[in-house]
Structure formats: C-alpha cells, structure tokens
mmCIF file of C-alpha atoms and ligand atoms in Angstrom:
data_model
loop_
_atom_site.group_PDB
_atom_site.id
_atom_site.type_symbol
_atom_site.label_atom_id
_atom_site.label_comp_id
_atom_site.label_asym_id
_atom_site.label_seq_id
_atom_site.Cartn_x
_atom_site.Cartn_y
_atom_site.Cartn_z
ATOM 1 C CA UNK A 1 97.508 89.381 112.220
ATOM 2 C CA UNK A 2 100.717 87.045 111.730
ATOM 3 C CA UNK A 3 100.660 83.121 111.991
ATOM 4 C CA UNK A 4 101.054 80.651 113.007
ATOM 5 C CA UNK A 5 97.033 80.366 113.301
ATOM 6 C CA UNK A 6 95.680 77.803 115.535
ATOM 7 C CA UNK A 7 91.795 76.539 115.910
ATOM 8 C CA UNK A 8 89.929 75.640 119.294
ATOM 9 C CA UNK A 9 87.000 76.287 121.621
ATOM 10 C CA UNK A 10 86.321 80.102 122.602
ATOM 11 C CA UNK A 11 87.622 80.971 125.946
ATOM 12 C CA UNK A 12 84.792 83.030 127.908
ATOM 13 C CA UNK A 13 87.569 86.092 127.833
ATOM 14 C CA UNK A 14 87.111 85.954 124.005
ATOM 15 C CA UNK A 15 83.159 86.133 124.055
ATOM 16 C CA UNK A 16 83.427 90.440 123.610
ATOM 17 C CA UNK A 17 85.665 89.883 120.549
ATOM 18 C CA UNK A 18 83.732 87.179 118.807
ATOM 19 C CA UNK A 19 80.534 88.770 119.378
ATOM 20 C CA UNK A 20 82.420 92.191 117.639
ATOM 21 C CA UNK A 21 83.348 89.481 114.779
ATOM 22 C CA UNK A 22 79.745 88.548 114.154
ATOM 23 C CA UNK A 23 78.555 92.060 114.026
ATOM 24 C CA UNK A 24 81.669 93.370 111.822
ATOM 25 C CA UNK A 25 80.188 90.420 109.837
ATOM 26 C CA UNK A 26 76.825 91.272 109.312
ATOM 27 C CA UNK A 27 75.484 87.723 111.154
ATOM 28 C CA UNK A 28 73.780 89.613 114.060
ATOM 29 C CA UNK A 29 70.382 90.241 114.102
ATOM 30 C CA UNK A 30 68.138 91.908 116.270
ATOM 31 C CA UNK A 31 66.174 89.406 117.721
ATOM 32 C CA UNK A 32 69.153 87.277 118.296
ATOM 33 C CA UNK A 33 71.275 88.248 121.178
ATOM 34 C CA UNK A 34 74.434 86.773 120.047
ATOM 35 C CA UNK A 35 75.878 86.275 123.968
ATOM 36 C CA UNK A 36 72.681 84.145 125.019
ATOM 37 C CA UNK A 37 73.258 82.120 121.809
ATOM 38 C CA UNK A 38 76.762 81.357 122.836
ATOM 39 C CA UNK A 39 75.784 80.397 126.688
ATOM 40 C CA UNK A 40 72.968 78.761 125.297
ATOM 41 C CA UNK A 41 75.097 76.235 122.564
ATOM 42 C CA UNK A 42 77.941 75.866 124.753
ATOM 43 C CA UNK A 43 75.485 74.653 128.081
ATOM 44 C CA UNK A 44 73.745 72.533 125.836
ATOM 45 C CA UNK A 45 76.916 69.695 125.777
ATOM 46 C CA UNK A 46 76.878 69.001 121.890
ATOM 47 C CA UNK A 47 77.608 72.646 120.915
ATOM 48 C CA UNK A 48 80.481 74.818 120.860
ATOM 49 C CA UNK A 49 82.091 78.073 119.236
ATOM 50 C CA UNK A 50 85.538 77.748 117.684
ATOM 51 C CA UNK A 51 87.780 80.203 116.915
ATOM 52 C CA UNK A 52 90.980 80.847 114.597
ATOM 53 C CA UNK A 53 93.492 82.995 116.502
ATOM 54 C CA UNK A 54 96.666 84.469 115.058
ATOM 55 C CA UNK A 55 99.865 84.369 116.529
ATOM 56 C CA UNK A 56 98.971 87.793 118.924
ATOM 57 C CA UNK A 57 95.646 85.719 120.038
ATOM 58 C CA UNK A 58 93.689 88.127 117.740
ATOM 59 C CA UNK A 59 90.612 86.173 116.578
ATOM 60 C CA UNK A 60 90.742 85.918 112.855
ATOM 61 C CA UNK A 61 87.392 83.882 112.215
ATOM 62 C CA UNK A 62 84.665 82.318 114.561
ATOM 63 C CA UNK A 63 81.409 80.180 113.626
ATOM 64 C CA UNK A 64 79.304 78.229 116.116
ATOM 65 C CA UNK A 65 78.783 74.142 115.599
ATOM 66 C CA UNK A 66 77.039 71.636 116.889
ATOM 67 C CA UNK A 67 74.559 68.649 116.661
ATOM 68 C CA UNK A 68 70.975 67.988 117.114
ATOM 69 C CA UNK A 69 71.414 64.231 117.490
ATOM 70 C CA UNK A 70 70.646 63.836 113.972
ATOM 71 C CA UNK A 71 72.954 66.160 111.813
ATOM 72 C CA UNK A 72 75.558 68.565 112.403
ATOM 73 C CA UNK A 73 75.087 72.285 111.539
ATOM 74 C CA UNK A 74 76.965 75.399 111.697
ATOM 75 C CA UNK A 75 75.876 79.245 112.017
ATOM 76 C CA UNK A 76 77.777 82.335 112.637
ATOM 77 C CA UNK A 77 80.574 81.383 110.180
ATOM 78 C CA UNK A 78 82.465 84.524 110.049
ATOM 79 C CA UNK A 79 86.158 86.175 108.916
ATOM 80 C CA UNK A 80 87.708 89.499 109.734
ATOM 81 C CA UNK A 81 87.035 91.717 107.087
ATOM 82 C CA UNK A 82 90.417 92.122 107.178
ATOM 83 C CA UNK A 83 91.575 88.639 106.714
ATOM 84 C CA UNK A 84 89.287 87.684 103.815
ATOM 85 C CA UNK A 85 90.839 85.688 101.083
ATOM 86 C CA UNK A 86 93.658 84.054 103.095
ATOM 87 C CA UNK A 87 92.092 80.671 103.839
ATOM 88 C CA UNK A 88 90.819 81.317 106.962
ATOM 89 C CA UNK A 89 86.994 80.778 106.099
ATOM 90 C CA UNK A 90 88.188 77.331 105.190
ATOM 91 C CA UNK A 91 90.232 76.385 108.183
ATOM 92 C CA UNK A 92 87.450 77.569 110.477
ATOM 93 C CA UNK A 93 84.766 75.034 108.501
ATOM 94 C CA UNK A 94 87.732 72.560 108.754
ATOM 95 C CA UNK A 95 87.721 72.887 112.634
ATOM 96 C CA UNK A 96 84.025 72.609 112.877
ATOM 97 C CA UNK A 97 83.712 69.631 110.604
ATOM 98 C CA UNK A 98 86.557 67.988 112.678
ATOM 99 C CA UNK A 99 84.841 68.746 115.772
ATOM 100 C CA UNK A 100 81.918 66.828 114.297
ATOM 101 C CA UNK A 101 83.736 63.639 112.850
ATOM 102 C CA UNK A 102 85.043 63.450 116.667
ATOM 103 C CA UNK A 103 81.473 63.252 117.744
ATOM 104 C CA UNK A 104 80.678 60.616 115.024
ATOM 105 C CA UNK A 105 78.527 62.782 112.882
ATOM 106 C CA UNK A 106 78.293 61.960 109.377
ATOM 107 C CA UNK A 107 76.322 64.462 107.793
ATOM 108 C CA UNK A 108 77.013 68.857 107.980
ATOM 109 C CA UNK A 109 74.109 70.934 107.024
ATOM 110 C CA UNK A 110 73.589 74.852 106.940
ATOM 111 C CA UNK A 111 71.703 77.708 105.888
ATOM 112 C CA UNK A 112 72.138 80.812 104.071
ATOM 113 C CA UNK A 113 70.312 83.946 104.161
ATOM 114 C CA UNK A 114 68.257 84.896 101.374
ATOM 115 C CA UNK A 115 70.062 88.055 100.465
ATOM 116 C CA UNK A 116 73.470 86.352 101.099
ATOM 117 C CA UNK A 117 73.570 84.052 98.057
ATOM 118 C CA UNK A 118 76.919 84.741 97.163
ATOM 119 C CA UNK A 119 78.713 82.754 99.967
ATOM 120 C CA UNK A 120 77.191 79.545 98.190
ATOM 121 C CA UNK A 121 80.253 79.673 96.181
ATOM 122 C CA UNK A 122 82.555 79.791 98.862
ATOM 123 C CA UNK A 123 80.827 76.996 100.247
ATOM 124 C CA UNK A 124 80.692 74.920 97.286
ATOM 125 C CA UNK A 125 84.413 75.259 97.450
ATOM 126 C CA UNK A 126 84.423 73.309 100.337
ATOM 127 C CA UNK A 127 82.122 70.601 99.154
ATOM 128 C CA UNK A 128 78.645 71.453 100.045
ATOM 129 C CA UNK A 129 75.900 70.754 97.478
ATOM 130 C CA UNK A 130 72.590 73.553 97.637
ATOM 131 C CA UNK A 131 69.556 71.025 97.665
ATOM 132 C CA UNK A 132 66.088 71.940 97.430
ATOM 133 C CA UNK A 133 64.312 72.056 100.652
ATOM 134 C CA UNK A 134 62.006 74.545 102.436
ATOM 135 C CA UNK A 135 63.006 76.044 105.294
ATOM 136 C CA UNK A 136 60.109 76.480 107.792
ATOM 137 C CA UNK A 137 60.455 77.823 111.480
ATOM 138 C CA UNK A 138 57.916 78.252 114.622
ATOM 139 C CA UNK A 139 58.956 80.342 117.326
ATOM 140 C CA UNK A 140 58.051 78.189 120.499
ATOM 141 C CA UNK A 141 58.063 81.362 122.602
ATOM 142 C CA UNK A 142 55.907 83.854 120.205
ATOM 143 C CA UNK A 143 56.869 86.789 122.466
ATOM 144 C CA UNK A 144 60.707 86.587 120.883
ATOM 145 C CA UNK A 145 59.286 86.286 117.254
ATOM 146 C CA UNK A 146 60.210 89.492 115.599
ATOM 147 C CA UNK A 147 57.671 91.673 113.996
ATOM 148 C CA UNK A 148 57.346 90.961 110.043
ATOM 149 C CA UNK A 149 60.124 92.004 107.784
HETATM 150 C C1 COA B 201 82.109 83.589 103.428
HETATM 151 C C2 COA B 201 83.651 83.743 104.585
HETATM 152 C C3 COA B 201 83.233 82.925 105.451
HETATM 153 C C4 COA B 201 84.867 83.444 103.600
HETATM 154 O O1 COA B 201 85.904 83.826 104.519
HETATM 155 P P1 COA B 201 87.742 83.718 103.402
HETATM 156 O O2 COA B 201 88.309 83.547 104.465
HETATM 157 O O3 COA B 201 87.309 85.063 102.856
HETATM 158 O O4 COA B 201 87.074 82.160 102.399
HETATM 159 P P2 COA B 201 88.474 81.648 102.194
HETATM 160 O O5 COA B 201 89.761 82.522 101.644
HETATM 161 O O6 COA B 201 88.963 80.361 103.257
HETATM 162 O O7 COA B 201 88.152 80.926 100.818
HETATM 163 C C5 COA B 201 87.871 79.410 100.999
HETATM 164 C C6 COA B 201 87.629 79.449 99.108
HETATM 165 O O8 COA B 201 86.069 79.921 99.169
HETATM 166 C C7 COA B 201 86.209 81.115 97.973
HETATM 167 N N1 COA B 201 85.496 81.821 98.180
HETATM 168 C C8 COA B 201 85.118 82.737 99.389
HETATM 169 N N2 COA B 201 84.489 83.547 99.095
HETATM 170 C C9 COA B 201 83.928 83.306 98.106
HETATM 171 C C10 COA B 201 82.754 84.244 97.537
HETATM 172 N N3 COA B 201 82.437 85.245 98.026
HETATM 173 N N4 COA B 201 82.584 83.685 96.054
HETATM 174 C C11 COA B 201 83.207 82.947 95.822
HETATM 175 N N5 COA B 201 84.054 82.279 95.781
HETATM 176 C C12 COA B 201 84.550 82.666 97.274
HETATM 177 C C13 COA B 201 88.071 81.256 97.633
HETATM 178 O O9 COA B 201 88.232 81.662 96.548
HETATM 179 C C14 COA B 201 88.360 79.892 98.201
HETATM 180 O O10 COA B 201 88.502 79.227 97.344
HETATM 181 P P3 COA B 201 89.884 77.802 97.038
HETATM 182 O O11 COA B 201 90.399 77.910 98.650
HETATM 183 O O12 COA B 201 89.301 76.831 96.156
HETATM 184 O O13 COA B 201 90.939 78.610 96.187
HETATM 185 C C15 COA B 201 83.569 85.274 104.534
HETATM 186 O O14 COA B 201 83.724 86.136 103.231
HETATM 187 C C16 COA B 201 82.987 86.081 105.313
HETATM 188 O O15 COA B 201 83.074 86.122 106.606
HETATM 189 N N6 COA B 201 81.212 86.573 105.260
HETATM 190 C C17 COA B 201 80.743 87.215 105.704
HETATM 191 C C18 COA B 201 80.072 86.254 106.876
HETATM 192 C C19 COA B 201 79.047 85.191 106.109
HETATM 193 O O16 COA B 201 78.441 85.886 104.707
HETATM 194 N N7 COA B 201 78.957 84.125 106.480
HETATM 195 C C20 COA B 201 78.033 83.154 105.623
HETATM 196 C C21 COA B 201 76.756 82.916 106.668
HETATM 197 S S1 COA B 201 76.079 81.762 105.619
#
C-alpha cells in the first residue's frame, strides 16, 4: 500500500473490497446487509460511499456519507487494519466533509456504538465534540427488527 493516495466515490467493481474492509473493521452487523445499504444510499441521490485508494488501487479506507436535507451524516468509517495510524482515517473524513460542503451542508453528525467509545478520541482529534443526546430508533418494517441483544 503505497501512495500517492486518492479519494473518490466507490466504483461498482470495488463493492466486494469495501464490504470486506467494513467486515475487517468490525462494522457490519447481521441485521445490516452492507451491499443493500450501499445500493440504497447511492440510489437516494443524497449519499455516496467514498473510498481512499493506494497507487495500486487497494482500498485503505472507506465511509458512507450523506445528508437527510437537514444535517450531514457518516456511517461505516473504516481504515484497513494494516494501514491504521497513518492518517487515512483523517483523510477519508476530510473527503466526506468536502462532499458535504460541496452540497451546502454546514453540520455533520455521527454515532458511535456502545463498546466502541475509544474511537471518540479519533473524532475529537478531527474537531468533533460529544453532545448529550438520547438516541432513539423505531423499525418502520418490524420484520427487519433484530432480536433483542
Ligand atoms: C477509527 C479509525 C477509522 C481511525 O483510522 P486511522 O487511519 O488509524 O486514524 P488516523 O491515523 O487518520 O488518525 C487521526 C488522528 O486520530 C488519532 N487517533 C486515531 N485513532 C485513535 C484512537 N483509537 N484513540 C485516540 N486517538 C486516535 C490519531 O492519533 C490522529 O491524531 P493526530 O493526527 O492529531 O496526530 C480506525 O481505527 C478504524 O477503522 N477503526 C475501526 C472501525 C471504527 O471503529 N470506525 C468508527 C465507527 S464510529
């Protein structure tokens, strides 16, 4: 994995590599099909999956970015475990922020799962601040709700 590194929207051919990266980063869950999530996001017209590529095309980082007409959001922020600590996380987040700024979005929100609190320090280095909020959710298709965990 050598540079120069470049960031841009994922191509369809890169789908398996992106899903493998998210799995290696521990971000996938049984109730979220990442390929379905990607297809749904990209069909929306207000979201995309961005990748950061090495000179040989290997994907070192990826994230999903989008906005809901109010705020920007990122999901699935991941760096190849073999390439961490080299600034690729900061770079893929910079690409996501640029994607949002280009669309006039002025605020970016994100969620950190319980059990992954250590990543809060990564986001703080990038200028994020934790805020006291209560996160709530409702499955609009109850058939897709996972069993209690
Ligand atoms: C979190 C993650 C994306 C960071 O990627 P990375 O490429 O290692 O991060 P970078 O090298 O760009 O680091 C950027 C800054 O954050 C800091 N940082 C990164 N991970 C950190 C951690 N776990 N704790 C404290 N600081 C951290 C770095 O020291 C660096 O600081 P600096 O640039 O001010 O010196 C990567 O560890 C990862 O993929 N984790 C697993 C998936 C995950 O948890 N994603 C987030 C879901 S909410």
